[in-house]
XYZ file of C-alpha atoms in Angstrom:
649
model
C 10.676 34.703 -3.596
C 8.622 35.530 -6.693
C 6.689 32.693 -8.335
C 9.010 32.623 -11.360
C 12.042 32.336 -9.080
C 10.275 29.618 -7.101
C 9.596 27.616 -10.252
C 13.269 27.804 -11.185
C 14.286 26.641 -7.696
C 11.861 23.732 -7.750
C 12.832 22.623 -11.257
C 16.497 22.708 -10.266
C 15.706 20.443 -7.306
C 13.787 18.120 -9.627
C 16.600 17.972 -12.169
C 19.115 17.173 -9.433
C 16.948 14.343 -8.135
C 16.138 15.995 -4.812
C 12.476 16.688 -5.487
C 9.865 14.599 -7.273
C 8.127 16.179 -10.261
C 4.756 15.509 -8.622
C 5.942 17.240 -5.456
C 6.942 20.348 -7.374
C 3.558 20.458 -9.119
C 1.656 20.080 -5.857
C 3.743 22.756 -4.134
C 2.843 25.238 -6.867
C -0.795 24.138 -6.730
C -1.001 24.760 -2.995
C 0.731 28.125 -3.105
C -1.307 29.394 -6.025
C -4.733 28.220 -4.857
C -7.347 30.641 -3.633
C -7.522 30.975 0.104
C -4.015 29.735 0.844
C -3.210 31.058 4.304
C -0.078 33.115 4.927
C 1.193 30.602 7.471
C 0.901 27.835 4.879
C 2.876 29.810 2.292
C 5.523 30.834 4.787
C 5.876 27.311 6.119
C 6.403 25.817 2.659
C 8.878 28.562 1.734
C 10.824 27.861 4.927
C 11.163 24.203 3.935
C 12.322 25.223 0.441
C 14.802 27.779 1.768
C 16.310 25.180 4.122
C 16.307 22.559 1.337
C 14.247 20.036 3.301
C 13.589 18.052 0.135
C 12.742 14.758 1.827
C 10.165 16.499 3.998
C 8.746 18.314 0.980
C 8.468 15.058 -0.956
C 6.655 13.407 1.938
C 4.238 16.327 2.224
C 3.617 16.852 -1.499
C 4.293 13.735 -3.585
C 0.534 13.133 -3.775
C -2.778 14.472 -2.553
C -3.997 12.659 0.550
C -6.333 9.896 -0.605
C -9.207 7.904 0.841
C -8.072 4.516 2.153
C -9.934 1.833 4.106
C -10.764 4.435 6.747
C -11.151 7.622 4.679
C -8.491 10.302 4.969
C -5.596 9.588 7.287
C -2.100 10.998 7.445
C 0.408 13.075 9.301
C -0.856 16.237 10.947
C 2.545 17.036 12.438
C 5.488 16.779 10.057
C 8.769 15.071 10.791
C 10.244 18.525 10.299
C 8.158 21.197 12.017
C 8.795 24.690 10.693
C 9.110 27.703 12.954
C 5.936 29.032 11.302
C 4.000 25.885 12.238
C 5.456 25.935 15.717
C 4.075 29.443 16.100
C 3.252 30.537 19.607
C 2.969 27.038 21.044
C 6.674 26.790 21.762
C 6.549 23.103 20.859
C 9.056 22.048 18.252
C 6.937 19.077 17.288
C 9.927 16.822 17.854
C 8.504 15.894 21.246
C 4.899 15.039 20.398
C 4.218 13.946 23.947
C 4.531 17.551 25.146
C 1.874 19.068 22.909
C 1.175 20.089 19.317
C 2.536 23.000 17.316
C 0.200 25.928 16.680
C -0.590 24.857 13.096
C -0.833 21.480 11.366
C 1.673 20.647 8.658
C 1.240 22.501 5.361
C 1.038 20.234 2.319
C -1.195 18.242 -0.011
C -0.341 14.837 1.485
C -0.964 15.675 5.137
C -4.053 15.928 7.299
C -4.641 19.667 7.648
C -7.339 22.295 7.109
C -6.769 22.206 3.353
C -7.513 18.491 2.966
C -10.148 18.492 5.692
C -11.943 21.413 4.050
C -11.916 19.798 0.622
C -13.168 16.497 2.065
C -15.962 18.179 4.019
C -17.132 20.186 1.013
C -17.007 17.145 -1.254
C -18.988 15.075 1.237
C -21.707 17.690 1.727
C -22.031 18.398 -1.995
C -22.523 14.687 -2.607
C -25.166 14.578 0.140
C -26.942 17.577 -1.373
C -26.918 15.962 -4.811
C -28.381 12.721 -3.474
C -30.970 14.349 -1.214
C -31.894 17.504 -3.174
C -35.182 18.100 -1.379
C -33.679 17.850 2.104
C -31.292 19.956 4.143
C -28.091 17.938 4.306
C -27.379 16.661 7.810
C -23.916 15.538 8.896
C -22.905 14.224 12.328
C -19.374 15.125 13.432
C -17.392 13.571 16.265
C -13.757 13.565 17.284
C -11.331 11.772 19.566
C -8.675 13.259 21.864
C -5.921 13.670 19.273
C -4.056 16.885 18.589
C -6.146 19.222 16.405
C -9.174 16.889 16.588
C -11.506 19.390 18.255
C -10.329 22.232 16.039
C -10.778 20.084 12.934
C -14.283 19.039 14.018
C -15.342 22.639 14.670
C -13.851 23.713 11.326
C -15.797 20.996 9.495
C -19.012 21.879 11.343
C -18.752 25.534 10.374
C -18.113 24.523 6.766
C -21.248 22.368 6.687
C -23.274 25.220 8.162
C -21.831 27.767 5.715
C -22.929 25.553 2.825
C -26.515 25.389 4.068
C -26.291 22.070 5.884
C -26.932 21.021 9.469
C -23.917 19.861 11.455
C -24.553 17.824 14.585
C -21.376 18.298 16.610
C -20.713 16.315 19.776
C -20.023 18.601 22.721
C -16.720 16.843 23.440
C -14.789 13.752 22.420
C -16.803 10.630 21.611
C -15.984 7.196 20.228
C -16.139 6.118 16.601
C -18.888 3.516 17.199
C -21.074 6.148 18.881
C -20.607 8.395 15.845
C -21.722 5.519 13.616
C -24.727 4.933 15.880
C -25.609 8.648 15.944
C -25.876 8.909 12.148
C -28.889 6.612 12.066
C -30.238 7.675 15.464
C -30.442 11.315 14.340
C -31.635 10.517 10.828
C -28.579 12.173 9.305
C -27.391 11.716 5.733
C -23.724 11.273 6.602
C -21.181 11.425 9.383
C -17.487 12.000 9.874
C -15.121 11.048 12.661
C -11.939 13.026 13.261
C -9.492 10.339 14.320
C -6.462 8.328 13.311
C -7.559 5.451 15.542
C -4.485 3.741 17.066
C -1.865 5.555 14.953
C 1.018 7.557 16.498
C 0.369 11.044 17.957
C 1.535 12.846 14.805
C -1.373 11.443 12.743
C -5.014 12.379 12.358
C -7.805 11.607 9.921
C -11.328 12.052 8.597
C -13.364 8.832 8.551
C -16.537 9.180 6.467
C -19.892 7.458 7.015
C -23.009 7.453 4.886
C -26.725 7.389 5.762
C -26.621 3.726 6.840
C -24.063 4.550 9.537
C -21.316 2.518 7.859
C -18.069 3.743 6.350
C -18.429 4.684 2.722
C -18.157 1.982 0.078
C -18.765 1.995 -3.652
C -20.399 3.683 -5.444
C -20.434 6.436 -2.811
C -16.674 6.346 -2.191
C -15.604 7.099 -5.769
C -18.319 9.727 -6.177
C -17.263 11.552 -3.009
C -13.604 11.376 -4.038
C -14.571 12.934 -7.376
C -16.262 15.812 -5.549
C -13.255 16.253 -3.274
C -10.830 16.367 -6.202
C -12.983 19.016 -7.875
C -12.674 21.231 -4.785
C -9.818 23.736 -5.139
C -9.587 25.162 -1.624
C -10.320 24.576 2.049
C -13.317 26.918 2.043
C -15.893 27.697 -0.659
C -15.617 31.174 -2.181
C -19.348 31.891 -2.224
C -20.969 29.835 0.504
C -24.757 30.332 0.621
C -25.110 30.083 4.406
C -28.458 29.189 5.941
C -27.221 26.172 7.881
C -26.624 25.604 11.571
C -24.425 23.798 14.066
C -26.306 21.793 16.691
C -24.472 20.585 19.792
C -25.280 17.013 20.846
C -24.322 14.999 23.905
C -26.115 13.138 26.676
C -29.328 12.331 24.807
C -27.353 10.472 22.140
C -25.121 8.918 24.804
C -28.120 7.445 26.610
C -29.582 5.995 23.434
C -26.213 4.477 22.550
C -25.739 2.963 26.031
C -29.247 1.508 25.850
C -28.272 -0.195 22.603
C -25.117 -1.602 24.215
C -27.139 -2.885 27.169
C -29.270 -4.937 24.785
C -26.223 -6.927 23.634
C -26.032 -8.858 26.915
C -27.489 -12.333 26.378
C -27.979 -13.185 30.058
C -28.439 -9.964 32.015
C -29.550 -11.746 35.181
C -26.447 -13.905 35.238
C -24.177 -10.903 34.708
C -25.782 -8.935 37.519
C -25.666 -11.933 39.875
C -21.999 -12.614 39.157
C -20.889 -8.969 39.049
C -19.382 -9.075 42.539
C -17.170 -11.986 41.450
C -15.526 -9.846 38.776
C -12.625 -7.475 39.170
C -12.037 -5.314 36.120
C -9.294 -2.759 35.437
C -9.667 -0.467 32.446
C -7.528 2.059 30.606
C -8.855 4.316 27.833
C -5.199 5.150 26.976
C -6.068 8.878 27.131
C -8.936 8.370 24.691
C -12.704 8.220 24.358
C -13.446 4.854 25.991
C -13.859 6.649 29.304
C -17.079 8.192 27.976
C -18.941 4.856 27.833
C -17.237 1.834 29.391
C -17.476 2.632 33.132
C -21.111 3.691 32.643
C -22.215 0.583 30.752
C -20.516 -1.772 33.223
C -22.090 0.109 36.124
C -25.547 -0.662 34.709
C -24.860 -4.337 35.467
C -23.205 -3.730 38.830
C -19.689 -4.440 37.536
C -17.042 -2.291 39.163
C -14.526 -0.780 36.783
C -11.261 0.539 38.190
C -9.827 3.073 35.741
C -6.077 3.729 35.527
C -6.021 7.351 36.794
C -3.070 8.721 34.826
C -4.443 7.308 31.563
C -7.952 8.652 32.140
C -6.753 12.142 31.212
C -7.589 13.023 27.569
C -4.258 13.749 25.874
C -3.420 13.530 22.176
C 0.239 12.985 22.961
C -0.564 9.710 24.742
C 2.280 10.492 27.143
C 2.218 7.256 29.165
C 2.633 4.834 26.241
C 4.885 4.334 23.258
C 1.832 3.625 21.094
C -1.895 3.952 21.926
C -2.577 0.551 20.364
C -4.215 -1.961 22.733
C -2.868 -4.937 20.810
C 0.567 -4.182 22.296
C 1.428 -5.338 25.809
C 3.205 -2.048 26.480
C -0.015 -0.082 25.986
C -1.710 -2.223 28.653
C 1.260 -2.367 31.035
C -0.139 0.168 33.522
C -3.532 -1.549 33.534
C -1.864 -4.940 34.024
C 0.221 -3.632 36.921
C -2.872 -2.181 38.571
C -4.726 -5.448 37.982
C -1.846 -7.400 39.526
C -1.990 -5.361 42.719
C -5.745 -5.851 42.964
C -5.682 -9.461 41.737
C -8.202 -8.466 39.086
C -9.091 -11.075 36.506
C -9.251 -8.733 33.512
C -7.266 -5.702 32.345
C -8.849 -3.950 29.364
C -7.547 -1.218 27.088
C -9.147 0.699 24.219
C -7.542 2.856 21.557
C -8.133 6.651 21.300
C -11.402 6.408 19.350
C -12.550 3.249 21.185
C -13.124 1.045 18.187
C -10.392 -1.461 19.135
C -10.116 -3.362 22.388
C -7.315 -5.434 23.891
C -7.371 -7.488 27.082
C -4.981 -9.231 29.432
C -6.349 -12.175 31.422
C -5.083 -13.400 34.780
C -3.999 -17.035 34.577
C -3.949 -19.589 37.380
C -0.334 -18.737 38.272
C -1.224 -15.064 38.734
C 0.454 -13.857 35.552
C -1.366 -11.923 32.827
C -1.715 -13.213 29.288
C -2.519 -10.842 26.453
C -5.084 -12.338 24.091
C -4.780 -11.745 20.357
C -7.545 -10.203 18.293
C -8.232 -13.596 16.738
C -8.511 -15.211 20.165
C -10.845 -12.541 21.554
C -13.080 -12.755 18.496
C -13.208 -16.553 18.657
C -14.158 -16.521 22.345
C -16.978 -14.060 21.695
C -18.215 -15.946 18.621
C -18.251 -19.296 20.450
C -19.951 -17.891 23.548
C -22.662 -15.996 21.721
C -23.576 -18.937 19.516
C -23.550 -21.399 22.405
C -25.753 -19.255 24.641
C -28.160 -18.148 21.899
C -28.818 -21.802 21.082
C -29.167 -22.623 24.780
C -31.796 -19.918 25.162
C -33.661 -20.982 22.030
C -33.126 -17.730 20.188
C -31.349 -19.809 17.570
C -32.609 -23.298 16.749
C -32.757 -25.911 14.024
C -35.405 -24.003 12.088
C -33.594 -20.658 11.855
C -29.876 -21.432 12.184
C -29.455 -21.087 8.425
C -30.426 -17.414 8.727
C -27.782 -16.564 11.328
C -24.234 -15.562 10.480
C -20.773 -14.795 11.688
C -18.885 -12.287 9.533
C -15.112 -12.017 9.442
C -12.400 -10.775 7.125
C -10.296 -13.058 4.946
C -7.279 -12.390 7.167
C -9.119 -13.306 10.369
C -8.697 -16.792 11.841
C -10.544 -19.703 10.276
C -11.279 -20.953 13.789
C -14.377 -18.767 13.602
C -15.376 -20.534 10.389
C -15.020 -23.893 12.165
C -17.209 -22.635 15.022
C -19.854 -21.447 12.540
C -19.808 -24.803 10.734
C -20.326 -26.638 14.030
C -23.479 -24.633 14.718
C -24.509 -24.766 11.041
C -24.678 -20.989 10.673
C -23.209 -18.997 7.808
C -19.672 -17.653 7.960
C -19.192 -14.724 5.594
C -15.686 -13.635 4.595
C -15.115 -10.008 3.559
C -12.193 -7.898 2.503
C -10.187 -6.106 5.171
C -11.889 -2.964 6.423
C -14.898 -2.922 8.707
C -16.795 -0.965 6.075
C -17.322 -4.245 4.225
C -18.931 -5.787 7.308
C -21.090 -2.668 7.621
C -22.095 -3.088 3.987
C -23.276 -6.649 4.652
C -25.449 -5.399 7.525
C -27.018 -2.834 5.210
C -27.770 -5.609 2.699
C -29.388 -7.764 5.384
C -31.508 -4.842 6.578
C -32.697 -4.120 3.038
C -33.467 -7.791 2.418
C -35.668 -7.794 5.537
C -37.595 -4.784 4.252
C -36.057 -2.200 6.565
C -36.198 -1.989 10.334
C -38.598 0.909 10.710
C -39.624 1.306 14.360
C -39.233 -2.357 15.354
C -37.769 -2.943 18.798
C -34.627 -5.016 19.150
C -36.226 -8.441 19.695
C -38.839 -7.953 16.991
C -36.124 -6.868 14.577
C -34.038 -9.937 15.369
C -37.066 -12.156 14.689
C -37.660 -10.342 11.388
C -34.073 -10.906 10.310
C -34.245 -14.591 11.252
C -37.446 -14.971 9.252
C -36.721 -12.885 6.155
C -32.991 -12.192 5.931
C -29.851 -12.851 8.010
C -29.319 -12.169 11.714
C -25.770 -11.004 12.421
C -24.650 -12.829 15.557
C -21.093 -11.558 15.735
C -18.163 -10.539 13.578
C -14.899 -8.755 13.435
C -11.330 -8.385 12.331
C -8.123 -9.888 13.638
C -6.968 -6.319 14.269
C -8.902 -6.133 17.563
C -12.224 -4.962 16.143
C -15.524 -6.635 17.105
C -19.258 -6.119 16.721
C -22.468 -7.996 17.507
C -25.862 -7.288 15.959
C -26.420 -4.116 13.921
C -27.172 -1.232 16.305
C -24.040 0.446 14.956
C -22.138 -0.236 11.745
C -18.526 -0.139 12.873
C -16.354 -2.081 15.270
C -17.087 -1.190 18.877
C -14.593 -1.509 21.728
C -17.161 -0.288 24.245
C -19.422 -3.203 23.336
C -16.500 -5.631 23.201
C -15.585 -4.913 26.834
C -19.187 -5.503 27.938
C -19.535 -8.708 25.909
C -16.253 -10.157 27.182
C -17.147 -9.279 30.778
C -20.352 -11.280 30.289
C -18.333 -14.282 29.121
C -16.099 -13.950 32.205
C -19.181 -13.803 34.456
C -20.582 -16.996 32.892
C -17.244 -18.790 33.277
C -16.963 -17.695 36.910
C -19.921 -19.960 37.741
C -17.602 -22.969 37.611
C -14.294 -21.250 38.296
C -13.028 -21.095 34.716
C -11.136 -18.230 33.099
C -11.157 -16.940 29.538
C -7.900 -18.828 28.963
C -9.529 -22.078 30.115
C -12.442 -21.445 27.772
C -10.166 -20.684 24.838
C -8.247 -23.915 25.383
C -11.506 -25.881 25.425
C -12.412 -24.245 22.085
C -9.053 -25.326 20.637
C -9.497 -28.909 21.805
C -13.001 -29.033 20.325
C -12.374 -27.299 16.989
C -8.624 -27.545 16.417
C -5.667 -25.383 17.354
C -5.515 -22.406 15.008
C -2.451 -20.189 15.242
C -1.837 -16.880 13.460
C 1.008 -14.424 13.290
C 1.047 -10.883 11.945
C 4.227 -9.383 10.564
C 4.404 -5.725 9.520
C 7.080 -3.687 7.799
C 6.937 0.106 7.845
C 8.037 2.216 4.864
C 7.282 5.892 5.423
C 7.017 8.834 3.059
C 7.187 8.989 -0.715
C 10.105 6.581 -0.922
C 8.327 4.142 1.366
C 5.107 4.228 -0.653
C 7.110 3.351 -3.770
C 8.730 0.401 -1.963
C 5.385 -0.968 -0.820
C 4.004 -0.715 -4.348
C 7.101 -2.369 -5.774
C 6.930 -5.186 -3.225
C 3.333 -6.003 -4.010
C 4.047 -5.953 -7.735
C 6.996 -8.292 -7.216
C 4.761 -10.879 -5.548
C 2.437 -10.696 -8.562
C 5.135 -10.853 -11.242
C 7.658 -13.058 -9.435
C 5.809 -15.143 -6.837
C 7.916 -17.478 -4.697
C 7.832 -21.215 -5.432
C 8.560 -21.872 -1.786
C 7.875 -19.800 1.326
C 10.610 -20.802 3.699
C 10.464 -24.588 3.909
C 6.862 -24.722 2.677
C 5.898 -25.176 -0.982
C 3.534 -22.661 -2.544
C 0.650 -24.743 -3.892
C -1.808 -22.042 -4.939
C -1.961 -18.244 -5.221
C -5.165 -16.236 -4.989
C -5.005 -12.671 -6.308
C -7.912 -10.618 -5.029
C -7.033 -7.816 -7.426
C -7.790 -9.741 -10.608
C -9.960 -12.745 -9.716
C -13.754 -12.578 -9.821
C -14.859 -13.744 -6.380
C -18.192 -13.962 -4.566
C -19.050 -14.322 -0.888
C -21.331 -17.059 0.490
C -24.353 -14.829 -0.150
C -23.449 -14.681 -3.836
C -22.380 -11.042 -3.720
C -19.368 -9.944 -5.748
C -16.277 -9.178 -3.695
C -14.655 -5.877 -4.767
C -11.167 -5.965 -6.199
C -8.381 -5.291 -3.704
C -4.644 -5.777 -4.039
C -4.221 -8.676 -1.641
C -2.482 -11.950 -2.362
C -3.182 -15.218 -0.554
C -0.494 -17.910 -0.794
C -1.640 -21.436 0.063
C 1.324 -23.453 1.328
C 1.966 -27.119 1.946
C 0.711 -28.739 5.169
C -2.246 -26.378 5.340
C -0.326 -23.163 5.995
C -1.258 -19.834 4.394
C 0.260 -16.380 3.980
C -1.716 -13.258 3.033
C 0.047 -10.089 1.843
C -1.526 -6.641 1.590
C -0.750 -2.974 2.099
C -2.340 -1.269 5.072
C -5.028 1.210 4.114
C -4.376 3.441 7.124
C -0.634 3.271 7.830
C 2.563 3.213 5.735
C 2.953 -0.531 6.208
C 2.919 -3.774 4.294
C 1.308 -6.591 6.262
C 1.923 -10.329 6.255
C -0.623 -12.679 7.839
C 0.527 -16.225 8.621
C -1.930 -19.055 9.324
C -1.419 -22.581 10.638
C -3.557 -25.315 12.176
C -3.112 -28.558 14.090
C -5.135 -30.888 16.319
C -4.843 -31.490 20.049
C -6.916 -34.059 21.938
C -6.104 -32.870 25.450
C -4.435 -29.992 27.370
C -1.021 -31.687 27.353
C -1.041 -32.170 23.583
C -2.326 -28.615 23.155
C 0.650 -27.238 25.073
C 3.028 -28.998 22.673
C 1.124 -27.787 19.605
C 1.176 -24.190 20.843
C 4.961 -24.259 21.027
C 5.573 -26.151 17.785
C 3.112 -24.233 15.619
C 4.260 -20.900 16.999
C 7.858 -21.742 16.098
C 6.869 -22.688 12.549
C 5.082 -19.363 12.001
C 8.084 -17.512 13.425
C 10.273 -19.274 10.870
C 7.970 -18.193 8.042
C 8.179 -14.580 9.236
C 11.994 -14.729 9.466
C 12.163 -16.003 5.893
C 9.769 -13.265 4.777
C 11.902 -10.468 6.213
C 15.011 -11.752 4.458
C 13.096 -12.219 1.197
C 11.781 -8.642 1.410
C 15.321 -7.280 1.659
C 16.214 -9.066 -1.559
C 13.051 -7.886 -3.304
C 13.665 -4.218 -2.457
C 17.397 -4.452 -3.134
C 18.660 -4.137 0.438
C 21.481 -6.173 1.884
């Protein structure tokens, strides 16, 4: 089809309402750009010839944008063309069986086109900011489809543009990538991953010199460079760079940093034989670190064999997300046979960790992200004060950091110990940004060892004790600048070892926290709206809450609304909180609801919060049931209200 004929075909589809105007423009942009591969052209033409307008809209209604985690989107389309299928023989309709030969062609998908533009934009920004240095970028990847190929492609691009690409020899976790940026003295880093998303997704998560995900002003500046890049590869690359393979040396340094997180190493080693731990990496990168770091303390780690195999299709689970019981079901079954106390799971890039705990009746209870974070926060503060690391003279320079949508139980714990509790926007990059601020305030770490650095922070700045997100992400101290599932497993195993001294479990400890600080209950509700039509619904929903907020949420009155997109807010350190489209509804009787769009998935998220008091275990049992039912009612109302807001019956 000649270009003039193609334009006529596309405009006809637009006029008939089958194709969005933006989609038509982006199709022509892709096909006309320099360096467009034949397979890309042929794939798009196949979709046009077969009138797959919905698929074309999903692939082209926009150019893939940076969200809370950088680039993230589909790598395998809902409709896989015969061109994309290529020689693989995989239709793409069964993602568990393997990927097609090529990623999806389009401007709104994660493919070589968007990866190439992002890599070029990142390196150009590095070169502009460090003009007298050779730009250095660390690249890592998880086990997802196309991840290794994408990482190698990005590394060669960096080298062709005169930069140095440090490329891990095989899959590694996101927190190790973050660690490696500072360890190697690099200017930036990128992780090829879509974290816990379905097998058809992949992404490009960008880090700057401080090892944290990019924030402003870097984010907008890099996006500007990316948008100014017309093709996946530069036409006249200067060369002169290199690709350096990295592996065990960085691994050892990273594991040494993890080892330093243990507060009572002697106790952990002495109690190691009392612990039985089952672990599943869910076919991902956690296998690279977790068994090794536990072994250093004598803790045996039984790995689920079938899930230890790296596989981007994640064939043994519906979703590789450790917050779901199904993802941990094989680990729980193995733990049941062995009567193990803990069954851990980590997502493909090992930045999120979930755990099931054996209760007194032999059943396994899955802890929520809020519960895990609260246990770790309470333990680390209690033991650090016991050991004198924290005391009356320095407690004001210690902090917990959490997101606004993470439980306020952690704020109550911080208040009890008279340490700061800092709230940030959703996205671990904002926690990483706080750590950068604290480092700068202390005058920079330089070559200080861990204990000296902690003393410096407690004297001159703020020592980060622990922090995290309700979405199963946790971090202690500042050795890395992203959530770390490898560390979370080690830290929670230490808590279990301490509790084993008097025969308590993590569930017992959590209940004691509730009785001391109050029973805090949360519920997350998510609604998925995929593709171009879905994105429009999410936008419309959020706008409706701004323009037509409810007077009541279920049976609860709305007493106050906080709009993070328009209000000028500051954190407890006096730093301005960036604008983000999130609404917080304060309801009667102390309940709250937060509403925001996910930055990494096609979802709108609703966070429900409630609190009550319980003086003893019997009262706590009643409160657990009653408060849980109330939050369920709020979620049921929300789902019905959403149908009315989007015009569905």
